[in-house]
Coordinates of C-alpha atoms in Angstrom, one line a residue:
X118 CA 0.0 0.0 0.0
X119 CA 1.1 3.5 -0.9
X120 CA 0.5 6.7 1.5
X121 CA 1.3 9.9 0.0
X122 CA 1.7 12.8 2.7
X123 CA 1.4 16.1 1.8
X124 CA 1.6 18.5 5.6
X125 CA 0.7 21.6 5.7
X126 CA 3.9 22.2 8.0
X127 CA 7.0 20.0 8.4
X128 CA 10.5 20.3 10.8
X129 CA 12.8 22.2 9.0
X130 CA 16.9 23.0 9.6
X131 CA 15.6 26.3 10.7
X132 CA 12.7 24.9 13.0
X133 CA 13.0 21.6 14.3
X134 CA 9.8 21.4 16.0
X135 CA 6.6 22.2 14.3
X136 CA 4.9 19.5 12.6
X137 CA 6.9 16.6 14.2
X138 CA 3.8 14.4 15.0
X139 CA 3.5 14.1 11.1
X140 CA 6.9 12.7 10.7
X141 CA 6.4 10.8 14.2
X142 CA 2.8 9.3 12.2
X143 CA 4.4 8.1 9.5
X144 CA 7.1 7.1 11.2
X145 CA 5.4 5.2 13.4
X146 CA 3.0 4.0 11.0
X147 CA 5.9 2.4 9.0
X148 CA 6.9 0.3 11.8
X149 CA 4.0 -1.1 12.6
X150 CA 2.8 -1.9 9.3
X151 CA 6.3 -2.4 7.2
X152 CA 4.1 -3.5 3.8
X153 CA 3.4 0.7 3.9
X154 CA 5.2 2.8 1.6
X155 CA 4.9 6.2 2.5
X156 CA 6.6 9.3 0.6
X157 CA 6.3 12.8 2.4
X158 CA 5.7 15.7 0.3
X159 CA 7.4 19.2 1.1
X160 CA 8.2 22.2 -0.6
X161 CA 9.7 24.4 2.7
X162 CA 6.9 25.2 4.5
X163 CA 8.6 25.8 8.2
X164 CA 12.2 26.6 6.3
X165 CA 13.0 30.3 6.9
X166 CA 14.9 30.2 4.0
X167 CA 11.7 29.7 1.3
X168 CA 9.8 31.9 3.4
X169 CA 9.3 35.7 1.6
X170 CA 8.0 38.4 4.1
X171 CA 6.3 41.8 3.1
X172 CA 8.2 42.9 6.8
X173 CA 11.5 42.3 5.6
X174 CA 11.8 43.2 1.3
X175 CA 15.5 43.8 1.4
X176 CA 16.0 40.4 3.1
X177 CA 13.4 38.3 1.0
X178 CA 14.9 39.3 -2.2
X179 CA 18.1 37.7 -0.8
X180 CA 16.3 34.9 -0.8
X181 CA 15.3 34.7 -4.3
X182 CA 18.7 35.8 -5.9
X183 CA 20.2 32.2 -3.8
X184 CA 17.0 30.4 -4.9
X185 CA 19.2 28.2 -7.2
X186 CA 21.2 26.6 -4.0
X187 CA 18.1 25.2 -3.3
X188 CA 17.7 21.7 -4.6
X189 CA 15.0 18.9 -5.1
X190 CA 16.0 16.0 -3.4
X191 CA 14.7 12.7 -1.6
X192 CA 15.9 11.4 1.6
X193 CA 15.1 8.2 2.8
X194 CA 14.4 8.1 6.5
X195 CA 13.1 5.0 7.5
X196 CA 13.1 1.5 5.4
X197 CA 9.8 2.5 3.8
X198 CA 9.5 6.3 4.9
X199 CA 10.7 8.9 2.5
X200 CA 11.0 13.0 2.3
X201 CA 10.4 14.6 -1.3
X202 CA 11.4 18.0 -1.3
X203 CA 10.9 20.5 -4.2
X204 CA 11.8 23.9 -2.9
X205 CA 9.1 26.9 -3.6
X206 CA 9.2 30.1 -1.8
X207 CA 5.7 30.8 0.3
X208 CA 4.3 34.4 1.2
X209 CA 1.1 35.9 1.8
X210 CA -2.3 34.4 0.3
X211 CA -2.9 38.7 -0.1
X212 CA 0.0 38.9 -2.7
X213 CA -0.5 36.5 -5.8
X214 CA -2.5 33.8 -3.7
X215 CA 0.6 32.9 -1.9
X216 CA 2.5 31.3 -4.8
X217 CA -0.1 28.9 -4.5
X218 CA -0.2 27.4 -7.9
X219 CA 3.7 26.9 -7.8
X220 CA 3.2 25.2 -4.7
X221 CA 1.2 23.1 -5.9
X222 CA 2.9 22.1 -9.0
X223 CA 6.1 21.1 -6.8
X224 CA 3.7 18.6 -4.7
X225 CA 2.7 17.2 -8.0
X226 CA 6.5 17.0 -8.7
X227 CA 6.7 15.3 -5.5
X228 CA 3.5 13.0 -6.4
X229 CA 5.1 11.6 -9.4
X230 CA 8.6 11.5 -8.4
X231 CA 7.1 8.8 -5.6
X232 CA 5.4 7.1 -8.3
X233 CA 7.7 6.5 -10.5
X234 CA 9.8 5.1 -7.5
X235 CA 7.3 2.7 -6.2
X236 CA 4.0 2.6 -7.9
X237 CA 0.7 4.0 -7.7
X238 CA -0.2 5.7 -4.8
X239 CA -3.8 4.5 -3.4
X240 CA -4.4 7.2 -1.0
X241 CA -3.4 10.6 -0.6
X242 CA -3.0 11.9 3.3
X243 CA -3.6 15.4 3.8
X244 CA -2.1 16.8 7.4
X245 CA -4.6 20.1 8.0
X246 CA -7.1 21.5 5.7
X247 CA -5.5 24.2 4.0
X248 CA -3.4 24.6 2.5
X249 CA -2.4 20.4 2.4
X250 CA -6.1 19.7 1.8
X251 CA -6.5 21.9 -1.2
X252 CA -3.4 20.4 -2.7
X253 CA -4.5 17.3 -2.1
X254 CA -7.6 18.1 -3.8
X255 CA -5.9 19.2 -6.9
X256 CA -3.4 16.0 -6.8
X257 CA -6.3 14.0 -6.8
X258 CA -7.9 15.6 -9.5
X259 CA -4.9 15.3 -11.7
X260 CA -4.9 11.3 -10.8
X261 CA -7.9 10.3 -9.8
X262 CA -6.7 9.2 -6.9
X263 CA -9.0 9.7 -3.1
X264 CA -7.9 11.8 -0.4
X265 CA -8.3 11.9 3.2
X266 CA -7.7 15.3 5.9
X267 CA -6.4 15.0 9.4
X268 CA -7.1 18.6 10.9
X269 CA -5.0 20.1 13.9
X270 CA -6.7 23.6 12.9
X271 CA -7.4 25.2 16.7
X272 CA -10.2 27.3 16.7
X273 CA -11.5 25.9 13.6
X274 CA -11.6 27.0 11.2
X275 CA -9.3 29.6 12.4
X276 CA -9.6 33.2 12.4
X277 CA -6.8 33.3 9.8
X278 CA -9.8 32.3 7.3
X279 CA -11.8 35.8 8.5
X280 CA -8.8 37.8 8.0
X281 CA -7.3 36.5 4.5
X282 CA -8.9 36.7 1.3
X283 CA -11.8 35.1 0.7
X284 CA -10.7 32.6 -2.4
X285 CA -8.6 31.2 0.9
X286 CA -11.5 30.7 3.2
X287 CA -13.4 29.5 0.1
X288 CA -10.4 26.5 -0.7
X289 CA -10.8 25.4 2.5
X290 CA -14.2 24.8 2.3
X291 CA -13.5 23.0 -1.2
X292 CA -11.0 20.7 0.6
X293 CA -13.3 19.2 2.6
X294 CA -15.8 19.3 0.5
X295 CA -14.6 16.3 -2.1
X296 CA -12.3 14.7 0.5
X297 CA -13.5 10.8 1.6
X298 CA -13.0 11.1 5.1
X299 CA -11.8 13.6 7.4
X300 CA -9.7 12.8 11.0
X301 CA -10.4 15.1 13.8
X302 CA -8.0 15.3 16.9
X303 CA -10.7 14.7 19.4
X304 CA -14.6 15.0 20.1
X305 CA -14.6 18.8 20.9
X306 CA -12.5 19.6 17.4
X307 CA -14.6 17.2 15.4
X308 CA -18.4 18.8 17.3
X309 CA -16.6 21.9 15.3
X310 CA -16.0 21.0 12.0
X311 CA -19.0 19.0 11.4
X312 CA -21.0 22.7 12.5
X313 CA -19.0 24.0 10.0
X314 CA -20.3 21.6 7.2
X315 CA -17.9 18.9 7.3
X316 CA -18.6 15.6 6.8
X317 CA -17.4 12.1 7.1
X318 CA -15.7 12.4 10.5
X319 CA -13.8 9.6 12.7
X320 CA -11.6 10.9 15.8
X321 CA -8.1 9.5 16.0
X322 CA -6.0 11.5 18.0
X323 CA -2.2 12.4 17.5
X324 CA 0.3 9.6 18.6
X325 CA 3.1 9.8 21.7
X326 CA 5.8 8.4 21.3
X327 CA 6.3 6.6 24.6
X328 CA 9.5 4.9 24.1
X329 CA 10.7 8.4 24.1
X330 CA 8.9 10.0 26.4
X331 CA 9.0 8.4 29.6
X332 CA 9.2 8.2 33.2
X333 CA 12.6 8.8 34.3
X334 CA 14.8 6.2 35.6
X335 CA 16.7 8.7 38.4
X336 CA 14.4 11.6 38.7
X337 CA 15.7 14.9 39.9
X338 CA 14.8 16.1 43.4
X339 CA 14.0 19.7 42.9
X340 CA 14.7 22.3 45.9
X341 CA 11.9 24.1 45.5
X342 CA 8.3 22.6 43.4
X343 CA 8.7 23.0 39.9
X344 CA 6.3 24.0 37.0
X345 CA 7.0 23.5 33.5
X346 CA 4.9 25.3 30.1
X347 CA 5.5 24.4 26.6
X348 CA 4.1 26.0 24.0
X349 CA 4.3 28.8 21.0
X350 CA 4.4 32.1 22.9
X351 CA 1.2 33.5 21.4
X352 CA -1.7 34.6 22.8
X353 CA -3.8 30.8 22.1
X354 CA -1.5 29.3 25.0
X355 CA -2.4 31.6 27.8
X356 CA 0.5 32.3 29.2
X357 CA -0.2 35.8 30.5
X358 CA -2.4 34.0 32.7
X359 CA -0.1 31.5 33.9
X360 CA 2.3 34.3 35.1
X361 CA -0.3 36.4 36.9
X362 CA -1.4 33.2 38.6
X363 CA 2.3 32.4 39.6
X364 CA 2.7 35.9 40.8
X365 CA 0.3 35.2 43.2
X366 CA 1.2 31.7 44.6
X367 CA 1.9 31.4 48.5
X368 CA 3.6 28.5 48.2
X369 CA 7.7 29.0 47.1
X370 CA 8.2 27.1 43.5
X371 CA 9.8 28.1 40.0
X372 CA 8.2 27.7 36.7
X373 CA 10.2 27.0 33.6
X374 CA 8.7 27.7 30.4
X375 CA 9.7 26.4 27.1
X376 CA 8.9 27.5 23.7
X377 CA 8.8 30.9 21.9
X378 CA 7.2 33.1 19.7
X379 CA 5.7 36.9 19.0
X380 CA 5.0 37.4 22.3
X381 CA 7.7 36.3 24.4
X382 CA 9.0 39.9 25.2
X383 CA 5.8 41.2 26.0
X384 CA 5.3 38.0 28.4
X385 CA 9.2 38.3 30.1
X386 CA 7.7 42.0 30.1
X387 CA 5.1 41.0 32.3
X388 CA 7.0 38.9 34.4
X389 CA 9.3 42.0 35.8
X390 CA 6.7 44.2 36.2
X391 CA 4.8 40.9 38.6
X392 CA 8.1 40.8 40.2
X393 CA 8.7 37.1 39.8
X394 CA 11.0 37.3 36.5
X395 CA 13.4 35.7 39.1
X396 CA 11.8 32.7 39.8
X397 CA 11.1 32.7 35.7
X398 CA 13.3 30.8 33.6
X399 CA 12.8 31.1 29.8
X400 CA 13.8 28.2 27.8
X401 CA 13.4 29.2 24.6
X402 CA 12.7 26.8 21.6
X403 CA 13.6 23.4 22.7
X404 CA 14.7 20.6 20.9
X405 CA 12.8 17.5 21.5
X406 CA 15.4 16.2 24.0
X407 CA 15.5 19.0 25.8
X408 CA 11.8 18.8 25.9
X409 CA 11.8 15.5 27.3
X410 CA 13.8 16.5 29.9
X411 CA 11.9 18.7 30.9
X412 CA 8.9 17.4 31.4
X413 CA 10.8 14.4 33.3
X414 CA 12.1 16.8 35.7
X415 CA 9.8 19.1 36.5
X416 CA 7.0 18.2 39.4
X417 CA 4.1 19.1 37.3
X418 CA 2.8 20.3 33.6
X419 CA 0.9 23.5 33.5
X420 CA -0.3 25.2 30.4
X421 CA -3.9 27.2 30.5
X422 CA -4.6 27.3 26.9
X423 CA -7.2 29.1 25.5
X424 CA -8.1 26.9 22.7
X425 CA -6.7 23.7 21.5
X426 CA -7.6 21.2 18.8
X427 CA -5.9 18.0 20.9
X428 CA -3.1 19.4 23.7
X429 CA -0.3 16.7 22.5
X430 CA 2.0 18.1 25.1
X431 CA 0.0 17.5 28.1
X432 CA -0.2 13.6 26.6
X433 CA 3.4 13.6 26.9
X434 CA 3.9 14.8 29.9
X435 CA 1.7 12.0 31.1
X436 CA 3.5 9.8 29.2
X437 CA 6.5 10.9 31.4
X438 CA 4.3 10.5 34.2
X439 CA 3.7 13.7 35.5
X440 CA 0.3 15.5 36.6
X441 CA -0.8 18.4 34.7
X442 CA -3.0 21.3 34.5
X443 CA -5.0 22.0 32.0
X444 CA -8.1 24.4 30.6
X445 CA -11.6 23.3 29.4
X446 CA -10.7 24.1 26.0
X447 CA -11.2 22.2 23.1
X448 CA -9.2 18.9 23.8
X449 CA -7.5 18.1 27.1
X450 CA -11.0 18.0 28.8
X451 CA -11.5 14.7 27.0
X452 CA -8.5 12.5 28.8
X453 CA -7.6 14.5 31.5
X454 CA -9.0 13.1 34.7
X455 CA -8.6 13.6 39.1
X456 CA -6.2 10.8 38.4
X457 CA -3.8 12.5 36.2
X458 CA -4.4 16.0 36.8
X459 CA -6.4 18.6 37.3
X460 CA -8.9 20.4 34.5
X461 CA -10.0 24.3 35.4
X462 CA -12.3 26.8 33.3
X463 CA -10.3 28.9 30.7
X464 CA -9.7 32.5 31.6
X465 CA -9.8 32.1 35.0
X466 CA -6.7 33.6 37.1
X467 CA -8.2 32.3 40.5
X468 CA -8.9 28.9 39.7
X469 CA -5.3 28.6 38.3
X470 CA -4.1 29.7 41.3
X471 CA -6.0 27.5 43.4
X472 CA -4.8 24.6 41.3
X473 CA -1.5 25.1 41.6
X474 CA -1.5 25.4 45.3
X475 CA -3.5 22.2 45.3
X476 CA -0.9 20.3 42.7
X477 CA 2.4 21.4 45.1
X478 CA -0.3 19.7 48.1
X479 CA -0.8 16.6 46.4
X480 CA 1.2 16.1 43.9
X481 CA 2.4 13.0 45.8
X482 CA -1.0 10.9 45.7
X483 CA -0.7 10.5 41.7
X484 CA 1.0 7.6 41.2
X485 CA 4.0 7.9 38.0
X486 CA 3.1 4.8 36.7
X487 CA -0.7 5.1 36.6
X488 CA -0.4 8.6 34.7
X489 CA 1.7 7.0 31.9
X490 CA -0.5 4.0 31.7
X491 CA -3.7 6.0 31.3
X492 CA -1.3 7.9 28.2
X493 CA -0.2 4.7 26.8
X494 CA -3.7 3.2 26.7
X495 CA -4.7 6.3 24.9
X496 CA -2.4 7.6 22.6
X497 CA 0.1 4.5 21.8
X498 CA 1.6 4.5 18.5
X499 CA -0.1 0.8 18.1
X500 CA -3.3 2.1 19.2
X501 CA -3.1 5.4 17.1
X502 CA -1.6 3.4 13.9
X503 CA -4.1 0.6 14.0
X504 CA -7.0 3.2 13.8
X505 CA -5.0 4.9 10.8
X506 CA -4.9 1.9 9.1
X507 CA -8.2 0.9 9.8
X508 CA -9.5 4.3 8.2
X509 CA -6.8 3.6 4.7
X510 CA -8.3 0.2 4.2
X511 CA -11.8 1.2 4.3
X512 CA -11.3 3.8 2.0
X513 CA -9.0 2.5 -0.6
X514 CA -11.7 -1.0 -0.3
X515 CA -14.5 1.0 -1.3
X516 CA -12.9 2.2 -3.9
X517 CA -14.1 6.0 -2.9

C-alpha cells in the first residue's frame, strides 16, 4: 500500500519542532505496518529560508537571488518512509494567492517522483485543511486518486480564514468538501468542524511516542516545586495568565517555560513588572530532548490554553508520568481526569491559582506509573496506527 503525505507544516533546519507528529505518524506508521510505503511531500513550509516576508523586502529578495542553492532531493528516513522536497518560496495568500499554484505544482512533482519510485499511490493523506487539503484536492484531480484530511486547525476553522482573502476561506471549504474522510483530533475539534459543514468524521487523536517519552529512571529532586509550560508564545497558549497566577502563589516554587514566539518579550515583560522574572526561567525553543527533559524533571505540567484542537503536550507529559493542569478548552478536557491531573475553566486567574497550590499539596498521591499508563492506553503508537490503518483500508476498499 502507498500513503502519500502532503503536511501543511513540516521540521525544518531552521525549525525543528513544528509539525513533528506528522513525521512521528508516519514514522510510526511504517513500523507497525512495514508493507506501507509512505513518501512525504514538502516544498519548505517551516524553512525560513523559502519563506518571503512583506516585513523584511531587502531580506526576501536575498532569498530569491540564492534560490538556485536550493535543490530537489529525496531522503530516505526510515526502510519505507521517504521525504520529497521541491523547494518553492511561500508568502502571503494577499499577494498573488501565496504562490499557490507553484506550490502546488512542486507537490505534483513530488506525487510523481514517488510514483515512479514505487508505484501507484492509493491514498493521498492530507495533514490540515489548508493549505495540504486543497493540494491534495488538486493532486487527486490530476490522478484520480482519493484523499483523506487530518485537521489540527485550533479554533476551527481559524480566524486566519476571516482575516485572509476570501478565495482562501473558500479553498478550504472545497478541501473538505470532495475529501472521503476527514480525521479530527478529538470530540470537541470534530463537534466543530461538522457545525461548519464537514462531513465524514472519525476521531483518532495524534500519537506519543512513549518509548521516548518516559518516566525517568533517576528523577531529579527539585529544591523548590517545579512548574514547566510548553508552547508557542502567542496569545492561544495563555501564558499571560499563567504568570499572573504564579505571581500570586503562596507557596515558594519556580516555573520554567519552554517554547517561543511573537509574544515572548511582552510575556518576560510581564514577568518584571509581577516581580517574579526571578523565579522565571525562559527556555526558549527546545529541541525535543531538551523537551523530554523537561517534562521528566519538572513536578508538574501547566499550560492554560485558550483553545486547542488536541493538547499533545500534556499527553506527553503523562506519558512521562507527571500530573498536569490544563483548561476546558477544546481537547485536554477529553482524557484528562482527578487521576492524572487537574482540568480548570479557561480565563480564570483564580482557579489557576487554586490549582497550583493544590498540585504542590498533592502532587504525591498520583502515582507515576498510573499517569503513563492511562497515556499509553490512549495515545500509543499501536493504538493510534491501528485506527489509521483501519481508516486507509476502508477507503482504498471501497474504492471511494
Amino acid at each position: 500500500m502507498n500513503i502519500f503525505f502532503i503536511p501543511s507544516w513540516y521540521p525544518s533546519a531552521s525549525h525543528s519542532l513544528p509539525g513533528i507528529f506528522f513525521r512521528d505518524q508516519a514514522m510510526a506508521l511504517a513500523k507497525h505496518y512495514p508493507e506501507l510505503k509512505i513518501g512525504i511531500s514538502t516544498w519548505g513550509q517551516n524553512e525560513e529560508r523559502m519563506l518571503l516576508w512583506a516585513r523584511h523586502p531587502f531580506h526576501s529578495l536575498g532569498k530569491v537571488f540564492t534560490k538556485s542553492r536550493n535543490r530537489s532531493s529525496v531522503v530516505s528516513i526510515a526502510p519505507n518512509v521517504e521525504e520529497f522536497h521541491k523547494p518553492t518560496f511561500t508568502w502571503t495568500d494577499k499577494l498573488f494567492e501565496g504562490n499557490l499554484d507553484q506550490i502546488i505544482l512542486a507537490n505534483d512533482a513530488n506525487f510523481r517522483k514517488f510514483e515512479k519510485a514505487h508505484g501507484k499511490v492509493e491514498l493521498i493523506h492530507a495533514h490540515v485543511g489548508y493549505p495540504a487539503g486543497y493540494i491534495a484536492k488538486k493532486l487527486s484531480e490530476i490522478h484520480d486518486i482519493p484523499y483523506i484530511i487530518t485537521e489540527q486547525m485550533s479554533p476551527f476553522p481559524h480566524e486566519q480564514f476571516s482575516n485572509s482573502t476570501a478565495k482562501t476561506a473558500k479553498r478550504l471549504k472545497t478541501a473538505y468538501e470532495f475529501s472521503v474522510a476527514n480525521i479530527a483530533l478529538s470530540e470537541s475539534l470534530a463537534r466543530d468542524m461538522s457545525g461548519w459543514g464537514v462531513k465524514n468524521l472519525t476521531v483518532i487523536p495524534n500519537l506519543v511516542d512513549d518509548v521516548f517519552f518516559s518516566v525517568p529512571i533517576i528523577p531529579m529532586r527539585n529544591e523548590k516545586f517545579s512548574f514547566f509550560s510548553l508552547g508557542r508564545l502567542v496569545t492561544q497558549k495563555g501564558i499571560d495568565v499563567l504568570l499572573h497566577a504564579f505571581a500570586e502563589l503562596k507557596s515558594g516554587s519556580v516555573l520554567r517555560i519552554g517554547g517561543d514566539g511573537e509574544k515572548r518579550a511582552e510575556y518576560q515583560r510581564l514577568a518584571e513588572q509581577l516581580g517574579i522574572d526571578s523565579h522565571v526561567s525562559w527556555l526558549g525553543e527546545l529541541t525535543r530532548e531538551q523537551a523530554a527533559f523537561e517534562f521528566q524533571q519538572c513536578d508538574a505540567f501547566v499550560l492554560p490554553s485558550r483553545h486547542e484542537s488536541m493538547g499533545l503536550v500534556f499527553a506527553e507529559a503523562m506519558a512521562c508520568g507527571k500530573p498536569v493542569i490544563a483548561t476546558r478548552c477544546g481537547g485536554p478536557e477529553e482524557f484528562i481526569d482527578d487521576n492524572t491531573g487537574i482540568v480548570i475553566e479557561k480565563e480564570d486567574i483564580d482557579k489557576l491559582v487554586q490549582a497550583m497550590e493544590l498540585m504542590i499539596t498533592k502532587v504525591g498521591s498520583f502515582s507515576g506509573s498510573g499517569i503513563r499508563e492511562s497515556c499509553r492506553k490512549k495515545f500509543s503508537s499501536a493504538t493510534i496506527c491501528e485506527k489509521l490503518m483501519d481508516q486507509y483500508k476502508r477507503v482504498i476498499s471501497a474504492g471511494m
